[in-house]
Amino acid sequence: MRTSTAAPQRGALKFVIVIPVMRHDERTHRCLQACAALDYVPKTICVVSDEPFALPDGVDAINIATNAGTLTSPAYKRDIVRRALPDADVYANLDDDAYPPPHWLHEAVRVLQEHAEAAGAGGPGLAPPDQTFWEQLSSAVLQSRLGSGPLRFRFWPDEARDCDDFPSHNLFVRARALDAAGGWATNWNGGEDTVVCARLADRGGMIRYDPRLGAYHYRRAFVPGHLWQIFNVGRSRGCFLRNGEQRSRKPLFAGPPALTLAAFALAISPLLGAPMLPCAGIAAFAFIAAASSAHDGPLDWRLRLLLPFALVAHHAAYTAGLLIGLATGTRTVRQDPVAIAEA
C-alpha cells in the first residue's frame, strides 16, 4: 500500500512556539524534538537561551542566544521572540522541560476559534510517564485536591473554563492581545505569567482553559527543587497582595496558610496540654484521608504514603514565601540587559 507523502494542510492560524531556555539538557532536546514532530503548518519554533547551544538533529528552529553574561528572565526571552517574529497570530509558550502531544496545535486552533473573544488558551501540565520517583511526588502533590485546591485543573484534566491567571509552561496568547498589553515586560522570575495575564484580563481578555490542550511537563524533584519553586510562588503572591493586586485577594489563596496553621496547631497541641490520644486519632484520620483520597488517580503505594507529609511541606513552603513577600515586597528577579518597564 502506498504511503501518502502529501504536505500537511495549512491551518487557520500561524503559530510561533516560544521556548525560553535557562539551562539546556536532554529534556530541552525532547521538547524541541516533540515540537519539530508536530505536523501542523504554519508553525515556527523559536528557542531563546543565554548561551548558545546546538539544536538536536532534525530540529528546524530559530535559535537565539542573548549572550547576556547572566541568567535573563523568561519574560525577557519571550519578548525577544515577539519582536523578532511579529507576524505570528498566536505565541505558543512552552517551558524547556515540557513537551506537547502530536495534536497540540490542531486542538489549539479549535479552542481559539470556538472562543474568538479569548486573549489566549491553556491546558493542563500533565505528568510525563518517565519522571523520577521524587518528580512523581511533586506531580502527585500538584494533582491532588489538597495540594492545588480549586487550581487543580492546571495539572489535571478538568472542565473547560475562563481564567484570569494561568501558568506560562503551556500557554497560548494571541499576538494582537499580547501587543495591546505591552508584551511580557517584566523581570520577574516566577509570577511573570500572573503579571501578563492580569494585563490581558484588565483589557477584557481571558485565558480559555481546555483539557484538550494538555502538554507534558516535568516537575522538579520534591526536595529541594519543588519546595523552593513553591516558596517563590508564594513569595510572588505575597508581593501581589502587598501591592494591592485585587485578583490575589481571592479566598483560595488563603488555603495554604490555613492548612499549614492547622497542621502546626495539631502538632503542638499535646505540648500545650491537649490529651495525646485524641490528637493522635485526629492525626491518624487526617493521614489516612489524605493518603487515600487526596489524589484520585493511579498512584504508587509509596507515593501515597509520602503524600500527606509532602502536602504539609508543600503548603508550609508556600506560606513561608507568602509571608516574606507580604513583609518585604521582594521577589526573585533576573538582571535583564535592558530594564523593561512594567505596563
XYZ file of C-alpha atoms in Angstrom:
343
model
C 0.000 0.000 0.000
C 1.364 3.403 -0.969
C 2.154 5.803 1.859
C 0.930 9.351 1.354
C 3.663 11.983 1.237
C 1.330 14.957 0.877
C 2.245 18.016 2.903
C 0.024 18.765 5.901
C -2.922 21.011 5.129
C -2.304 24.611 6.142
C -4.004 25.630 9.338
C -6.066 28.704 10.068
C -3.572 30.300 12.471
C 0.162 30.915 12.318
C 1.854 29.724 15.496
C 5.242 30.674 16.878
C 6.312 28.197 19.564
C 8.339 30.118 22.148
C 10.771 28.149 24.324
C 12.867 30.174 26.797
C 15.798 28.048 27.955
C 17.564 28.530 31.259
C 19.962 25.561 31.082
C 19.604 23.092 28.248
C 19.675 19.351 28.864
C 18.172 16.179 27.428
C 14.679 17.348 28.359
C 15.183 20.531 26.370
C 16.095 18.320 23.425
C 12.969 16.241 23.956
C 10.872 19.414 23.973
C 12.414 20.559 20.699
C 12.060 17.164 19.046
C 8.387 16.924 20.040
C 7.739 20.415 18.684
C 9.529 19.588 15.433
C 7.368 16.463 15.067
C 4.114 18.463 15.154
C 2.566 18.182 11.692
C 0.718 21.495 11.861
C 1.657 24.280 9.447
C 2.378 27.130 9.547
C 4.462 26.964 12.695
C 7.849 28.354 13.682
C 9.870 27.101 16.630
C 11.960 29.749 18.363
C 14.413 28.957 21.152
C 16.000 31.689 23.268
C 18.837 30.899 25.667
C 21.505 32.947 27.396
C 24.324 30.840 25.972
C 24.316 29.263 22.506
C 23.830 25.516 22.204
C 23.452 23.101 19.306
C 19.953 22.029 18.354
C 19.198 18.302 18.148
C 19.454 16.666 14.745
C 16.334 17.089 12.659
C 15.052 20.146 14.527
C 14.405 23.191 12.355
C 14.174 26.150 14.716
C 15.285 29.732 15.129
C 17.987 29.579 17.777
C 18.651 32.895 19.548
C 21.293 33.433 22.226
C 21.117 36.577 24.351
C 24.847 36.354 25.248
C 23.895 38.485 28.228
C 26.540 37.051 30.534
C 23.849 36.396 33.139
C 20.591 34.484 33.500
C 17.849 36.577 31.936
C 14.170 36.262 32.779
C 11.728 34.074 30.830
C 9.674 37.193 30.057
C 12.707 38.938 28.540
C 13.341 35.939 26.293
C 9.697 35.784 25.212
C 9.698 39.467 24.331
C 12.771 38.908 22.162
C 10.712 36.420 20.152
C 7.742 38.796 19.981
C 9.925 41.496 18.463
C 11.814 39.115 16.163
C 8.676 37.384 14.834
C 5.869 39.949 14.927
C 3.821 38.303 12.166
C 2.550 35.444 14.357
C -1.142 35.004 15.026
C -0.518 33.137 18.271
C 2.527 32.681 20.503
C 2.552 29.165 21.947
C 4.625 29.321 25.128
C 6.287 26.164 26.414
C 8.781 25.637 29.195
C 12.009 23.937 28.178
C 11.115 20.924 30.355
C 7.693 20.451 28.749
C 6.728 18.756 25.509
C 3.497 18.690 23.503
C 1.471 15.732 22.227
C 1.070 15.413 18.444
C -2.387 17.047 18.300
C -1.449 20.088 20.419
C -1.596 22.836 17.776
C -4.609 21.394 15.972
C -6.545 21.404 19.247
C -5.382 24.956 19.970
C -6.868 26.138 16.670
C -10.200 24.564 17.590
C -10.277 26.131 21.048
C -9.221 29.586 19.851
C -11.733 29.544 17.016
C -14.515 28.416 19.349
C -13.649 31.286 21.711
C -12.753 34.198 19.473
C -13.104 36.642 22.378
C -10.387 34.925 24.433
C -6.929 36.504 24.614
C -5.400 33.059 24.676
C -5.753 29.493 25.841
C -4.009 26.945 28.002
C -4.137 23.338 29.078
C -3.050 21.186 32.000
C 0.576 20.350 32.652
C 0.378 16.566 32.515
C 2.808 14.243 34.291
C 5.251 12.586 31.862
C 5.365 8.802 32.296
C 9.147 8.709 32.760
C 9.543 11.105 35.698
C 11.810 10.097 38.564
C 10.235 8.975 41.844
C 10.746 12.348 43.529
C 9.426 14.199 40.492
C 6.362 11.953 40.624
C 5.836 13.027 44.226
C 5.854 16.685 43.170
C 3.321 15.900 40.443
C 1.137 13.965 42.888
C 1.015 16.950 45.247
C 0.041 19.364 42.472
C -2.529 16.958 41.021
C -4.199 16.379 44.386
C -7.236 18.250 45.645
C -5.447 19.150 48.871
C -2.351 20.287 47.002
C -3.830 22.662 44.434
C -7.427 23.073 45.580
C -9.528 24.981 43.016
C -6.432 25.356 40.800
C -6.047 21.611 40.353
C -7.205 21.933 36.735
C -3.807 23.412 35.910
C -2.236 19.995 36.487
C -5.122 17.570 35.873
C -7.687 17.453 33.043
C -10.896 19.119 34.174
C -13.869 21.041 32.814
C -13.148 23.892 30.392
C -13.394 27.415 31.823
C -12.198 31.010 31.515
C -9.243 32.111 33.676
C -7.630 35.424 34.553
C -4.354 33.717 35.516
C -2.614 30.704 34.001
C 0.925 29.245 34.077
C 3.154 30.002 31.119
C 4.546 26.467 30.833
C 1.692 25.713 28.391
C 0.091 28.998 27.383
C -1.180 30.250 24.024
C -1.535 34.036 23.669
C -2.910 35.852 20.634
C -0.288 38.228 19.239
C -2.660 41.192 18.993
C -3.746 40.769 22.617
C -0.152 40.467 23.825
C 0.909 43.547 21.854
C -2.015 45.539 23.252
C -0.958 44.514 26.766
C 2.601 45.736 26.190
C 4.198 42.324 25.894
C 5.643 40.457 28.847
C 7.672 43.438 30.071
C 8.759 42.209 33.489
C 11.936 40.784 35.011
C 10.068 38.615 37.497
C 11.354 35.042 37.623
C 8.230 33.302 38.821
C 4.955 35.184 38.694
C 5.625 36.704 35.273
C 2.671 34.746 33.892
C 0.388 36.279 36.530
C 1.642 39.741 35.546
C 0.879 39.331 31.845
C -2.437 37.529 32.430
C -3.523 40.419 34.672
C -2.758 42.892 31.884
C -4.720 40.792 29.423
C -7.670 40.473 31.811
C -7.655 44.218 32.506
C -8.300 44.672 28.791
C -11.108 42.134 28.809
C -9.067 39.205 27.537
C -9.381 35.952 29.456
C -7.427 32.729 29.011
C -9.571 29.795 27.916
C -8.583 26.636 29.756
C -9.382 23.446 27.884
C -8.262 19.914 28.802
C -7.678 19.171 25.111
C -4.611 21.433 25.274
C -2.648 19.357 27.772
C 1.135 19.154 27.400
C 3.577 17.045 29.383
C 5.593 18.949 31.958
C 8.397 17.539 34.088
C 8.232 18.685 37.682
C 11.240 19.322 39.872
C 12.366 16.748 42.419
C 10.399 17.374 45.596
C 13.414 18.255 47.770
C 14.750 20.833 47.328
C 13.611 21.866 43.834
C 9.831 21.701 44.169
C 9.744 23.219 47.650
C 11.982 26.096 46.553
C 9.828 26.705 43.494
C 6.644 26.750 45.601
C 8.311 29.070 48.110
C 8.950 31.513 45.250
C 5.368 31.140 44.012
C 4.169 32.093 47.489
C 6.596 34.999 47.676
C 5.331 36.375 44.361
C 1.747 36.085 45.597
C 2.710 37.924 48.780
C 4.177 40.732 46.674
C 0.963 40.940 44.670
C -1.046 41.198 47.881
C 1.271 43.843 49.301
C 0.854 45.878 46.107
C -2.936 45.642 46.284
C -3.448 43.331 43.310
C -7.162 42.524 43.536
C -7.083 39.055 41.982
C -4.660 37.886 44.658
C -7.317 38.507 47.318
C -9.390 35.522 46.276
C -10.227 33.204 49.218
C -8.487 30.277 47.520
C -5.078 31.833 48.254
C -5.833 31.585 51.980
C -5.951 27.793 51.688
C -2.224 27.028 52.111
C -1.793 29.218 55.239
C -4.955 27.715 56.747
C -3.791 24.139 56.164
C -0.297 24.961 57.440
C -1.722 26.535 60.581
C -4.000 23.537 61.164
C -1.105 21.080 60.834
C 1.095 23.166 63.136
C -1.675 23.505 65.723
C -2.276 19.757 65.727
C 1.448 19.059 66.092
C 1.906 21.302 69.144
C -1.441 20.601 70.840
C -0.028 17.848 73.107
C 2.730 20.237 74.197
C 0.050 22.715 75.251
C -1.765 20.176 77.399
C -4.226 18.646 74.943
C -4.843 14.906 75.517
C -2.433 12.829 73.457
C -4.886 10.129 72.396
C -7.452 12.400 70.678
C -4.649 14.325 68.962
C -3.120 11.091 67.705
C -6.523 9.934 66.493
C -7.118 13.155 64.565
C -3.634 12.951 63.050
C -4.159 9.316 62.020
C -7.526 10.128 60.455
C -6.038 13.084 58.542
C -3.147 10.919 57.326
C -5.416 8.123 56.088
C -7.817 10.567 54.433
C -5.016 12.424 52.635
C -3.226 9.260 51.539
C -6.360 7.553 50.248
C -8.480 10.385 48.875
C -6.398 13.483 48.063
C -5.279 12.026 44.717
C -7.902 10.052 42.810
C -5.681 8.794 40.003
C -3.430 5.721 39.900
C -0.524 6.239 42.276
C 2.327 4.085 43.557
C 1.665 2.983 47.156
C 4.941 4.550 48.289
C 3.836 7.894 46.880
C 0.504 7.579 48.678
C 2.291 7.046 51.991
C 4.509 10.074 51.398
C 1.733 12.289 50.046
C 0.347 13.541 53.418
C 3.806 14.637 54.586
C 4.570 16.180 51.189
C 1.313 18.149 51.271
C 2.218 19.689 54.629
C 5.719 20.595 53.408
C 4.303 21.999 50.155
C 1.855 24.314 51.914
C 4.415 25.310 54.543
C 6.864 26.354 51.804
C 4.155 28.390 50.060
C 3.092 30.025 53.322
C 6.671 30.945 54.239
C 7.143 32.576 50.842
C 3.786 34.347 51.094
C 4.674 35.871 54.467
C 8.105 37.006 53.265
C 6.571 38.561 50.154
C 3.973 40.355 52.265
C 6.570 41.584 54.736
C 9.314 42.665 52.342
C 7.758 43.162 48.908
C 10.804 41.493 47.362
C 10.672 38.627 44.895
C 13.019 36.718 42.604
C 14.051 38.805 39.596
C 16.620 38.497 36.818
C 19.115 41.146 35.792
C 17.948 41.613 32.228
C 20.291 43.637 29.974
C 17.681 46.337 29.368
C 15.331 47.396 32.118
C 11.766 46.791 30.934
C 9.083 48.961 32.467
C 6.032 47.029 33.566
C 2.896 48.171 31.776
